[in-house]
Amino acid sequence: MSGRSEERQVIAYLGLGANVGDREANLREAIALLDAHPGIDVRRLSSVYETEPVGLRDQPRFLNQVAEVAVTLTPEALLEAILSIEAALGRIRRTRWGPRTIDIDILLYGDALVDRPGLRIPHSGLRERAFVLLPLHELAPDLVLPDGEPLAALLARLEAAGGPEVVKWQTC
Ligand code: GSY
């Protein structure tokens, strides 16, 4: 198997985060490497947001961004490509919730529901993480999740509940 699915293009959304080193450069390089992959076409980028860390609180603030990509890869092949890009950018998985040069998560892959060890789509943190929902909503305000829940409703609920700070850092 080549990992390609007959060149059918699927729109996927990727969440990117960095809180070590030159955070902006890490995001930029990750996006360039994604776009250089023959099975990934980076279509649109959200603004960059500076966000308070979630999970392990005692670590530097993150820069987060969401990319809309058109892919000809299966979800598994997309994950494989992402893992090799993370490795190329020097990511070492030391602590589960700890600092990282780059983190790339598959948030959505078309309407697909995937639940396998190491790969869950929609991403398990999508519903409760403002650092994902805000940039995703900026790109796709009318998006409806595969279970029928509108993204805007999730975001409104999260905003009403308050939570860690998410501030626009750079407009794309
Ligand atoms: O899941 C992505 C890595 N990550 C982040 C992140 O990207 N942004 C913020 N604000 N907190 C985070 N905690 C983890 S783990």
Tab-separated table of N, CA and C and ligand atoms in Angstrom:
chain	number	residue	atom	x	y	z
A	1	MET	N	0.844	-1.207	0.000
A	1	MET	CA	0.000	0.000	0.000
A	1	MET	C	0.868	1.241	0.000
A	2	SER	N	0.549	2.167	-0.870
A	2	SER	CA	1.320	3.406	-0.899
A	2	SER	C	0.816	4.386	0.148
A	3	GLY	N	-0.364	4.153	0.720
A	3	GLY	CA	-0.943	5.112	1.664
A	3	GLY	C	-1.826	6.115	0.952
A	4	ARG	N	-1.851	6.111	-0.377
A	4	ARG	CA	-2.685	7.064	-1.111
A	4	ARG	C	-4.048	6.456	-1.380
A	5	SER	N	-5.068	7.287	-1.422
A	5	SER	CA	-6.401	6.755	-1.662
A	5	SER	C	-6.906	7.289	-2.994
A	6	GLU	N	-6.386	6.748	-4.102
A	6	GLU	CA	-6.823	7.034	-5.474
A	6	GLU	C	-6.916	8.518	-5.775
A	7	GLU	N	-6.036	9.331	-5.180
A	7	GLU	CA	-5.953	10.767	-5.450
A	7	GLU	C	-7.218	11.542	-5.092
A	8	ARG	N	-8.162	10.889	-4.414
A	8	ARG	CA	-9.330	11.627	-3.930
A	8	ARG	C	-8.850	12.600	-2.857
A	9	GLN	N	-9.277	13.855	-2.978
A	9	GLN	CA	-8.817	14.829	-1.993
A	9	GLN	C	-9.816	14.962	-0.863
A	10	VAL	N	-9.302	14.969	0.334
A	10	VAL	CA	-10.121	15.154	1.530
A	10	VAL	C	-9.619	16.411	2.230
A	11	ILE	N	-10.565	17.232	2.694
A	11	ILE	CA	-10.168	18.406	3.476
A	11	ILE	C	-9.999	17.986	4.933
A	12	ALA	N	-8.821	18.287	5.452
A	12	ALA	CA	-8.538	17.980	6.858
A	12	ALA	C	-8.074	19.264	7.549
A	13	TYR	N	-8.224	19.270	8.870
A	13	TYR	CA	-7.751	20.408	9.662
A	13	TYR	C	-6.715	19.904	10.643
A	14	LEU	N	-5.566	20.609	10.669
A	14	LEU	CA	-4.463	20.233	11.550
A	14	LEU	C	-4.238	21.332	12.574
A	15	GLY	N	-4.044	20.945	13.822
A	15	GLY	CA	-3.704	21.909	14.874
A	15	GLY	C	-2.208	21.876	15.108
A	16	LEU	N	-1.592	23.059	15.105
A	16	LEU	CA	-0.151	23.132	15.340
A	16	LEU	C	0.113	23.918	16.616
A	17	GLY	N	1.097	23.473	17.384
A	17	GLY	CA	1.458	24.184	18.615
A	17	GLY	C	2.953	24.104	18.838
A	18	ALA	N	3.523	25.176	19.420
A	18	ALA	CA	4.966	25.198	19.714
A	18	ALA	C	5.185	26.056	20.947
A	19	ASN	N	6.034	25.584	21.863
A	19	ASN	CA	6.364	26.439	23.012
A	19	ASN	C	7.834	26.337	23.419
A	20	VAL	N	8.668	25.884	22.483
A	20	VAL	CA	10.104	25.789	22.748
A	20	VAL	C	10.844	26.419	21.580
A	21	GLY	N	11.913	27.167	21.872
A	21	GLY	CA	12.756	27.757	20.824
A	21	GLY	C	12.045	28.910	20.137
A	22	ASP	N	12.345	29.119	18.861
A	22	ASP	CA	11.701	30.182	18.075
A	22	ASP	C	10.341	29.640	17.629
A	23	ARG	N	9.316	29.947	18.427
A	23	ARG	CA	8.009	29.311	18.234
A	23	ARG	C	7.416	29.614	16.858
A	24	GLU	N	7.586	30.879	16.424
A	24	GLU	CA	7.033	31.258	15.111
A	24	GLU	C	7.719	30.497	13.994
A	25	ALA	N	9.061	30.402	14.107
A	25	ALA	CA	9.832	29.693	13.070
A	25	ALA	C	9.436	28.226	13.048
A	26	ASN	N	9.190	27.645	14.231
A	26	ASN	CA	8.800	26.230	14.272
A	26	ASN	C	7.478	26.007	13.526
A	27	LEU	N	6.521	26.922	13.746
A	27	LEU	CA	5.238	26.794	13.045
A	27	LEU	C	5.454	26.919	11.535
A	28	ARG	N	6.252	27.946	11.159
A	28	ARG	CA	6.498	28.206	9.729
A	28	ARG	C	7.135	26.995	9.050
A	29	GLU	N	8.166	26.434	9.722
A	29	GLU	CA	8.871	25.293	9.125
A	29	GLU	C	7.961	24.073	9.033
A	30	ALA	N	7.154	23.870	10.054
A	30	ALA	CA	6.236	22.717	10.014
A	30	ALA	C	5.268	22.858	8.841
A	31	ILE	N	4.764	24.067	8.629
A	31	ILE	CA	3.805	24.296	7.539
A	31	ILE	C	4.504	24.096	6.188
A	32	ALA	N	5.748	24.558	6.082
A	32	ALA	CA	6.491	24.383	4.819
A	32	ALA	C	6.721	22.893	4.552
A	33	LEU	N	7.046	22.138	5.603
A	33	LEU	CA	7.286	20.698	5.407
A	33	LEU	C	5.992	19.962	5.073
A	34	LEU	N	4.899	20.370	5.687
A	34	LEU	CA	3.602	19.753	5.343
A	34	LEU	C	3.305	19.992	3.866
A	35	ASP	N	3.479	21.249	3.447
A	35	ASP	CA	3.133	21.626	2.071
A	35	ASP	C	4.062	20.967	1.053
A	36	ALA	N	5.280	20.644	1.493
A	36	ALA	CA	6.250	20.017	0.574
A	36	ALA	C	5.936	18.528	0.370
A	37	HIS	N	5.101	17.974	1.209
A	37	HIS	CA	4.749	16.552	1.070
A	37	HIS	C	3.838	16.388	-0.151
A	38	PRO	N	4.117	15.383	-1.002
A	38	PRO	CA	3.312	15.242	-2.222
A	38	PRO	C	1.833	14.940	-1.971
A	39	GLY	N	1.499	14.441	-0.796
A	39	GLY	CA	0.095	14.107	-0.525
A	39	GLY	C	-0.632	15.165	0.285
A	40	ILE	N	0.034	16.304	0.540
A	40	ILE	CA	-0.573	17.334	1.403
A	40	ILE	C	-0.466	18.690	0.713
A	41	ASP	N	-1.612	19.352	0.578
A	41	ASP	CA	-1.632	20.697	0.002
A	41	ASP	C	-2.184	21.646	1.077
A	42	VAL	N	-1.326	22.533	1.580
A	42	VAL	CA	-1.797	23.472	2.606
A	42	VAL	C	-2.621	24.550	1.915
A	43	ARG	N	-3.904	24.635	2.255
A	43	ARG	CA	-4.819	25.553	1.573
A	43	ARG	C	-4.943	26.894	2.281
A	44	ARG	N	-5.205	26.858	3.609
A	44	ARG	CA	-5.423	28.107	4.342
A	44	ARG	C	-4.877	27.966	5.748
A	45	LEU	N	-4.481	29.125	6.297
A	45	LEU	CA	-3.933	29.140	7.660
A	45	LEU	C	-4.724	30.119	8.510
A	46	SER	N	-4.953	29.750	9.759
A	46	SER	CA	-5.579	30.698	10.693
A	46	SER	C	-4.516	31.696	11.153
A	47	SER	N	-4.969	32.699	11.877
A	47	SER	CA	-4.019	33.552	12.577
A	47	SER	C	-3.258	32.691	13.582
A	48	VAL	N	-2.151	33.260	14.073
A	48	VAL	CA	-1.398	32.599	15.145
A	48	VAL	C	-1.918	33.167	16.471
A	49	TYR	N	-2.130	32.308	17.437
A	49	TYR	CA	-2.629	32.717	18.756
A	49	TYR	C	-1.582	32.377	19.819
A	50	GLU	N	-1.419	33.280	20.780
A	50	GLU	CA	-0.581	32.922	21.935
A	50	GLU	C	-1.509	32.444	23.040
A	51	THR	N	-1.175	31.286	23.612
A	51	THR	CA	-2.130	30.613	24.490
A	51	THR	C	-1.461	30.113	25.764
A	52	GLU	N	-2.232	30.177	26.850
A	52	GLU	CA	-1.748	29.629	28.118
A	52	GLU	C	-1.699	28.116	28.019
A	53	PRO	N	-0.655	27.496	28.586
A	53	PRO	CA	-0.572	26.032	28.495
A	53	PRO	C	-1.733	25.329	29.199
A	54	VAL	N	-2.196	24.281	28.574
A	54	VAL	CA	-3.259	23.440	29.136
A	54	VAL	C	-2.610	22.100	29.475
A	55	GLY	N	-3.037	21.479	30.535
A	55	GLY	CA	-2.400	20.225	30.967
A	55	GLY	C	-1.360	20.575	32.001
A	56	LEU	N	-0.111	20.500	31.641
A	56	LEU	CA	0.973	20.903	32.533
A	56	LEU	C	1.084	22.427	32.482
A	57	ARG	N	0.700	23.105	33.601
A	57	ARG	CA	0.594	24.572	33.563
A	57	ARG	C	1.951	25.254	33.629
A	58	ASP	N	2.938	24.604	34.290
A	58	ASP	CA	4.223	25.244	34.536
A	58	ASP	C	5.173	25.026	33.353
A	59	GLN	N	4.853	25.683	32.259
A	59	GLN	CA	5.694	25.600	31.058
A	59	GLN	C	5.423	26.856	30.234
A	60	PRO	N	6.309	27.181	29.266
A	60	PRO	CA	6.122	28.421	28.499
A	60	PRO	C	4.804	28.441	27.730
A	61	ARG	N	4.354	29.669	27.416
A	61	ARG	CA	3.130	29.825	26.622
A	61	ARG	C	3.348	29.277	25.206
A	62	PHE	N	2.270	28.808	24.621
A	62	PHE	CA	2.321	28.230	23.273
A	62	PHE	C	1.964	29.264	22.223
A	63	LEU	N	2.469	29.071	21.017
A	63	LEU	CA	1.837	29.649	19.841
A	63	LEU	C	1.057	28.522	19.180
A	64	ASN	N	-0.196	28.795	18.846
A	64	ASN	CA	-1.053	27.801	18.184
A	64	ASN	C	-1.633	28.356	16.893
A	65	GLN	N	-1.841	27.469	15.956
A	65	GLN	CA	-2.385	27.836	14.646
A	65	GLN	C	-3.092	26.603	14.081
A	66	VAL	N	-4.063	26.829	13.207
A	66	VAL	CA	-4.728	25.715	12.527
A	66	VAL	C	-4.522	25.853	11.020
A	67	ALA	N	-4.249	24.727	10.371
A	67	ALA	CA	-4.070	24.700	8.918
A	67	ALA	C	-5.176	23.870	8.281
A	68	GLU	N	-5.741	24.417	7.213
A	68	GLU	CA	-6.676	23.624	6.395
A	68	GLU	C	-5.852	23.012	5.277
A	69	VAL	N	-5.920	21.696	5.142
A	69	VAL	CA	-5.119	21.014	4.126
A	69	VAL	C	-6.021	20.132	3.268
A	70	ALA	N	-5.645	19.981	1.998
A	70	ALA	CA	-6.312	18.992	1.139
A	70	ALA	C	-5.331	17.838	1.016
A	71	VAL	N	-5.778	16.640	1.346
A	71	VAL	CA	-4.856	15.503	1.357
A	71	VAL	C	-5.344	14.380	0.450
A	72	THR	N	-4.377	13.673	-0.104
A	72	THR	CA	-4.698	12.448	-0.845
A	72	THR	C	-4.251	11.232	-0.031
A	73	LEU	N	-3.870	11.461	1.208
A	73	LEU	CA	-3.390	10.393	2.088
A	73	LEU	C	-4.543	9.846	2.931
A	74	THR	N	-4.431	8.598	3.306
A	74	THR	CA	-5.354	8.054	4.302
A	74	THR	C	-5.030	8.712	5.650
A	75	PRO	N	-5.946	8.635	6.623
A	75	PRO	CA	-5.632	9.197	7.938
A	75	PRO	C	-4.339	8.616	8.530
A	76	GLU	N	-4.121	7.316	8.336
A	76	GLU	CA	-2.930	6.681	8.904
A	76	GLU	C	-1.662	7.211	8.236
A	77	ALA	N	-1.725	7.374	6.894
A	77	ALA	CA	-0.547	7.877	6.172
A	77	ALA	C	-0.298	9.345	6.518
A	78	LEU	N	-1.389	10.094	6.759
A	78	LEU	CA	-1.231	11.492	7.166
A	78	LEU	C	-0.537	11.549	8.528
A	79	LEU	N	-0.956	10.682	9.449
A	79	LEU	CA	-0.316	10.647	10.774
A	79	LEU	C	1.166	10.309	10.637
A	80	GLU	N	1.470	9.354	9.772
A	80	GLU	CA	2.874	8.961	9.562
A	80	GLU	C	3.694	10.150	9.056
A	81	ALA	N	3.132	10.889	8.102
A	81	ALA	CA	3.830	12.067	7.559
A	81	ALA	C	4.054	13.101	8.664
A	82	ILE	N	3.028	13.298	9.489
A	82	ILE	CA	3.120	14.282	10.583
A	82	ILE	C	4.202	13.877	11.577
A	83	LEU	N	4.246	12.586	11.923
A	83	LEU	CA	5.245	12.141	12.901
A	83	LEU	C	6.650	12.354	12.363
A	84	SER	N	6.842	12.142	11.055
A	84	SER	CA	8.206	12.326	10.526
A	84	SER	C	8.545	13.818	10.433
A	85	ILE	N	7.556	14.675	10.204
A	85	ILE	CA	7.809	16.129	10.206
A	85	ILE	C	8.144	16.593	11.632
A	86	GLU	N	7.392	16.097	12.608
A	86	GLU	CA	7.706	16.446	14.007
A	86	GLU	C	9.129	16.013	14.355
A	87	ALA	N	9.503	14.814	13.921
A	87	ALA	CA	10.860	14.315	14.222
A	87	ALA	C	11.910	15.167	13.516
A	88	ALA	N	11.626	15.558	12.275
A	88	ALA	CA	12.588	16.384	11.512
A	88	ALA	C	12.800	17.734	12.186
A	89	LEU	N	11.775	18.214	12.885
A	89	LEU	CA	11.896	19.510	13.565
A	89	LEU	C	12.401	19.344	14.998
A	90	GLY	N	12.851	18.137	15.318
A	90	GLY	CA	13.540	17.926	16.590
A	90	GLY	C	12.632	17.663	17.759
A	91	ARG	N	11.384	17.281	17.481
A	91	ARG	CA	10.511	16.996	18.621
A	91	ARG	C	10.912	15.681	19.273
A	92	ILE	N	11.117	15.762	20.576
A	92	ILE	CA	11.375	14.546	21.350
A	92	ILE	C	10.253	14.451	22.366
A	93	ARG	N	9.561	13.299	22.388
A	93	ARG	CA	8.425	13.145	23.313
A	93	ARG	C	8.953	12.736	24.687
A	94	ARG	N	9.292	13.789	25.503
A	94	ARG	CA	9.835	13.507	26.835
A	94	ARG	C	8.721	13.356	27.854
A	95	THR	N	7.848	14.359	27.903
A	95	THR	CA	6.775	14.357	28.891
A	95	THR	C	5.459	14.425	28.128
A	96	ARG	N	4.457	13.699	28.577
A	96	ARG	CA	3.189	13.650	27.839
A	96	ARG	C	2.612	15.046	27.612
A	97	TRP	N	2.523	15.863	28.649
A	97	TRP	CA	1.907	17.172	28.517
A	97	TRP	C	2.966	18.271	28.443
A	98	GLY	N	4.239	17.885	28.284
A	98	GLY	CA	5.337	18.834	28.455
A	98	GLY	C	5.623	19.696	27.240
A	99	PRO	N	6.665	20.575	27.373
A	99	PRO	CA	7.030	21.491	26.304
A	99	PRO	C	7.421	20.753	25.023
A	100	ARG	N	7.196	21.408	23.888
A	100	ARG	CA	7.535	20.782	22.617
A	100	ARG	C	7.875	21.831	21.559
A	101	THR	N	8.872	21.488	20.708
A	101	THR	CA	9.240	22.379	19.601
A	101	THR	C	8.076	22.488	18.625
A	102	ILE	N	7.401	21.365	18.408
A	102	ILE	CA	6.241	21.396	17.508
A	102	ILE	C	5.322	20.220	17.825
A	103	ASP	N	4.058	20.477	17.761
A	103	ASP	CA	3.068	19.425	17.926
A	103	ASP	C	2.072	19.618	16.783
A	104	ILE	N	1.801	18.546	16.068
A	104	ILE	CA	0.825	18.637	14.970
A	104	ILE	C	-0.233	17.564	15.211
A	105	ASP	N	-1.469	18.001	15.360
A	105	ASP	CA	-2.568	17.063	15.612
A	105	ASP	C	-3.541	17.067	14.445
A	106	ILE	N	-4.026	15.897	14.086
A	106	ILE	CA	-5.118	15.823	13.103
A	106	ILE	C	-6.404	16.103	13.867
A	107	LEU	N	-7.030	17.239	13.578
A	107	LEU	CA	-8.268	17.603	14.280
A	107	LEU	C	-9.461	16.954	13.607
A	108	LEU	N	-9.525	17.105	12.290
A	108	LEU	CA	-10.639	16.573	11.503
A	108	LEU	C	-10.096	16.064	10.175
A	109	TYR	N	-10.711	15.024	9.650
A	109	TYR	CA	-10.361	14.481	8.337
A	109	TYR	C	-11.690	14.247	7.624
A	110	GLY	N	-12.110	15.251	6.862
A	110	GLY	CA	-13.450	15.190	6.270
A	110	GLY	C	-14.460	14.915	7.375
A	111	ASP	N	-15.377	13.984	7.087
A	111	ASP	CA	-16.393	13.605	8.082
A	111	ASP	C	-16.013	12.319	8.801
A	112	ALA	N	-14.755	11.929	8.660
A	112	ALA	CA	-14.354	10.603	9.159
A	112	ALA	C	-14.377	10.524	10.675
A	113	LEU	N	-14.757	9.352	11.152
A	113	LEU	CA	-14.630	9.011	12.575
A	113	LEU	C	-13.609	7.881	12.642
A	114	VAL	N	-12.516	8.115	13.340
A	114	VAL	CA	-11.466	7.098	13.460
A	114	VAL	C	-11.193	6.910	14.941
A	115	ASP	N	-11.155	5.677	15.404
A	115	ASP	CA	-10.833	5.419	16.811
A	115	ASP	C	-9.971	4.172	16.876
A	116	ARG	N	-8.657	4.424	16.783
A	116	ARG	CA	-7.691	3.326	16.831
A	116	ARG	C	-6.626	3.717	17.829
A	117	PRO	N	-5.864	2.750	18.339
A	117	PRO	CA	-4.781	3.124	19.249
A	117	PRO	C	-3.853	4.122	18.552
A	118	GLY	N	-3.646	5.266	19.173
A	118	GLY	CA	-2.731	6.276	18.605
A	118	GLY	C	-3.370	7.210	17.606
A	119	LEU	N	-4.620	7.002	17.238
A	119	LEU	CA	-5.252	7.880	16.250
A	119	LEU	C	-6.752	7.969	16.487
A	120	ARG	N	-7.167	9.128	17.007
A	120	ARG	CA	-8.598	9.363	17.175
A	120	ARG	C	-8.984	10.631	16.427
A	121	ILE	N	-9.951	10.516	15.528
A	121	ILE	CA	-10.450	11.657	14.750
A	121	ILE	C	-11.987	11.646	14.846
A	122	PRO	N	-12.611	12.801	15.183
A	122	PRO	CA	-12.035	14.075	15.569
A	122	PRO	C	-11.105	13.943	16.777
A	123	HIS	N	-10.127	14.828	16.850
A	123	HIS	CA	-9.140	14.776	17.927
A	123	HIS	C	-9.847	14.856	19.284
A	124	SER	N	-9.338	14.070	20.242
A	124	SER	CA	-10.033	13.969	21.545
A	124	SER	C	-10.101	15.311	22.281
A	125	GLY	N	-9.156	16.239	22.005
A	125	GLY	CA	-9.173	17.509	22.729
A	125	GLY	C	-9.947	18.612	22.017
A	126	LEU	N	-10.477	18.290	20.851
A	126	LEU	CA	-11.082	19.331	19.994
A	126	LEU	C	-12.202	20.104	20.700
A	127	ARG	N	-13.054	19.390	21.434
A	127	ARG	CA	-14.266	20.012	21.981
A	127	ARG	C	-14.006	20.981	23.117
A	128	GLU	N	-12.910	20.736	23.873
A	128	GLU	CA	-12.739	21.582	25.067
A	128	GLU	C	-11.515	22.474	25.043
A	129	ARG	N	-10.817	22.558	23.904
A	129	ARG	CA	-9.597	23.351	23.900
A	129	ARG	C	-9.796	24.640	23.101
A	130	ALA	N	-9.775	25.762	23.800
A	130	ALA	CA	-9.949	27.047	23.121
A	130	ALA	C	-8.813	27.294	22.130
A	131	PHE	N	-7.611	26.789	22.438
A	131	PHE	CA	-6.475	27.044	21.539
A	131	PHE	C	-6.641	26.315	20.209
A	132	VAL	N	-7.586	25.388	20.141
A	132	VAL	CA	-7.909	24.705	18.883
A	132	VAL	C	-9.179	25.308	18.274
A	133	LEU	N	-10.205	25.487	19.138
A	133	LEU	CA	-11.520	25.906	18.623
A	133	LEU	C	-11.491	27.307	18.004
A	134	LEU	N	-10.759	28.232	18.655
A	134	LEU	CA	-10.748	29.612	18.125
A	134	LEU	C	-10.134	29.690	16.730
A	135	PRO	N	-8.905	29.163	16.535
A	135	PRO	CA	-8.355	29.237	15.169
A	135	PRO	C	-9.134	28.407	14.157
A	136	LEU	N	-9.698	27.284	14.593
A	136	LEU	CA	-10.490	26.464	13.661
A	136	LEU	C	-11.750	27.222	13.246
A	137	HIS	N	-12.374	27.882	14.196
A	137	HIS	CA	-13.594	28.643	13.915
A	137	HIS	C	-13.297	29.809	12.979
A	138	GLU	N	-12.096	30.388	13.119
A	138	GLU	CA	-11.705	31.490	12.225
A	138	GLU	C	-11.675	30.997	10.763
A	139	LEU	N	-11.212	29.776	10.565
A	139	LEU	CA	-11.116	29.236	9.196
A	139	LEU	C	-12.447	28.692	8.695
A	140	ALA	N	-13.206	28.107	9.594
A	140	ALA	CA	-14.412	27.382	9.152
A	140	ALA	C	-15.572	27.665	10.103
A	141	PRO	N	-16.102	28.896	10.099
A	141	PRO	CA	-17.127	29.268	11.078
A	141	PRO	C	-18.402	28.428	10.987
A	142	ASP	N	-18.694	27.887	9.798
A	142	ASP	CA	-19.939	27.123	9.629
A	142	ASP	C	-19.743	25.614	9.761
A	143	LEU	N	-18.555	25.238	10.172
A	143	LEU	CA	-18.246	23.806	10.218
A	143	LEU	C	-19.128	23.064	11.228
A	144	VAL	N	-19.541	21.884	10.823
A	144	VAL	CA	-20.332	21.008	11.698
A	144	VAL	C	-19.528	19.724	11.891
A	145	LEU	N	-19.366	19.309	13.135
A	145	LEU	CA	-18.583	18.101	13.409
A	145	LEU	C	-19.324	16.866	12.902
A	146	PRO	N	-18.606	15.754	12.690
A	146	PRO	CA	-19.254	14.552	12.138
A	146	PRO	C	-20.450	14.072	12.959
A	147	ASP	N	-20.492	14.401	14.260
A	147	ASP	CA	-21.644	13.965	15.067
A	147	ASP	C	-22.813	14.950	14.992
A	148	GLY	N	-22.689	15.999	14.146
A	148	GLY	CA	-23.789	16.933	13.940
A	148	GLY	C	-23.708	18.191	14.791
A	149	GLU	N	-22.706	18.272	15.665
A	149	GLU	CA	-22.587	19.442	16.548
A	149	GLU	C	-21.886	20.588	15.812
A	150	PRO	N	-22.524	21.789	15.761
A	150	PRO	CA	-21.856	22.914	15.095
A	150	PRO	C	-20.667	23.400	15.929
A	151	LEU	N	-19.592	23.718	15.229
A	151	LEU	CA	-18.383	24.221	15.897
A	151	LEU	C	-18.710	25.485	16.695
A	152	ALA	N	-19.564	26.341	16.128
A	152	ALA	CA	-19.894	27.610	16.788
A	152	ALA	C	-20.536	27.367	18.151
A	153	ALA	N	-21.324	26.301	18.275
A	153	ALA	CA	-21.977	25.999	19.557
A	153	ALA	C	-20.940	25.571	20.601
A	154	LEU	N	-19.967	24.775	20.155
A	154	LEU	CA	-18.899	24.348	21.069
A	154	LEU	C	-18.115	25.553	21.576
A	155	LEU	N	-17.819	26.452	20.661
A	155	LEU	CA	-17.023	27.631	21.015
A	155	LEU	C	-17.804	28.526	21.976
A	156	ALA	N	-19.100	28.716	21.711
A	156	ALA	CA	-19.929	29.567	22.576
A	156	ALA	C	-19.967	28.984	23.991
A	157	ARG	N	-20.084	27.658	24.085
A	157	ARG	CA	-20.130	27.004	25.395
A	157	ARG	C	-18.813	27.217	26.139
A	158	LEU	N	-17.727	27.076	25.411
A	158	LEU	CA	-16.397	27.228	26.017
A	158	LEU	C	-16.179	28.664	26.478
A	159	GLU	N	-16.598	29.610	25.655
A	159	GLU	CA	-16.405	31.019	26.010
A	159	GLU	C	-17.232	31.378	27.234
A	160	ALA	N	-18.436	30.806	27.330
A	160	ALA	CA	-19.292	31.081	28.489
A	160	ALA	C	-18.664	30.531	29.768
A	161	ALA	N	-17.948	29.426	29.639
A	161	ALA	CA	-17.353	28.789	30.820
A	161	ALA	C	-16.045	29.477	31.226
A	162	GLY	N	-15.494	30.332	30.376
A	162	GLY	CA	-14.184	30.946	30.661
A	162	GLY	C	-13.097	29.904	30.461
A	163	GLY	N	-11.867	30.240	30.846
A	163	GLY	CA	-10.795	29.251	30.686
A	163	GLY	C	-9.483	29.922	30.386
A	164	PRO	N	-8.454	29.132	30.044
A	164	PRO	CA	-7.129	29.681	29.818
A	164	PRO	C	-7.122	30.722	28.695
A	165	GLU	N	-6.208	31.671	28.808
A	165	GLU	CA	-6.160	32.798	27.874
A	165	GLU	C	-5.701	32.371	26.471
A	166	VAL	N	-6.368	32.927	25.466
A	166	VAL	CA	-6.004	32.709	24.061
A	166	VAL	C	-6.047	34.078	23.388
A	167	VAL	N	-4.899	34.568	22.938
A	167	VAL	CA	-4.816	35.927	22.413
A	167	VAL	C	-4.229	35.898	21.010
A	168	LYS	N	-4.849	36.662	20.103
A	168	LYS	CA	-4.336	36.687	18.730
A	168	LYS	C	-2.933	37.292	18.738
A	169	TRP	N	-1.997	36.624	18.094
A	169	TRP	CA	-0.584	37.020	18.127
A	169	TRP	C	-0.211	37.638	16.780
A	170	GLN	N	-0.712	37.046	15.720
A	170	GLN	CA	-0.360	37.487	14.370
A	170	GLN	C	-1.502	37.087	13.442
A	171	THR	N	-1.967	38.044	12.659
A	171	THR	CA	-3.071	37.751	11.750
A	171	THR	C	-2.525	37.240	10.426
A	172	CYS	N	-3.114	36.142	9.938
A	172	CYS	CA	-2.629	35.597	8.641
A	172	CYS	C	-3.425	36.187	7.503
B	1	GSY	O1	-2.000	19.256	22.342
B	1	GSY	C1	-1.086	20.131	21.850
B	1	GSY	C2	0.022	20.434	22.797
B	1	GSY	N1	-0.426	21.200	23.951
B	1	GSY	C3	-0.798	22.494	23.989
B	1	GSY	C4	-0.921	23.495	22.996
B	1	GSY	O2	-0.659	23.300	21.803
B	1	GSY	N2	-1.364	24.726	23.436
B	1	GSY	C5	-1.671	24.977	24.739
B	1	GSY	N3	-2.066	26.192	25.066
B	1	GSY	N4	-1.558	24.036	25.685
B	1	GSY	C6	-1.138	22.810	25.312
B	1	GSY	N5	-0.964	21.719	26.069
B	1	GSY	C7	-0.538	20.764	25.229
B	1	GSY	S1	-0.180	19.156	25.720
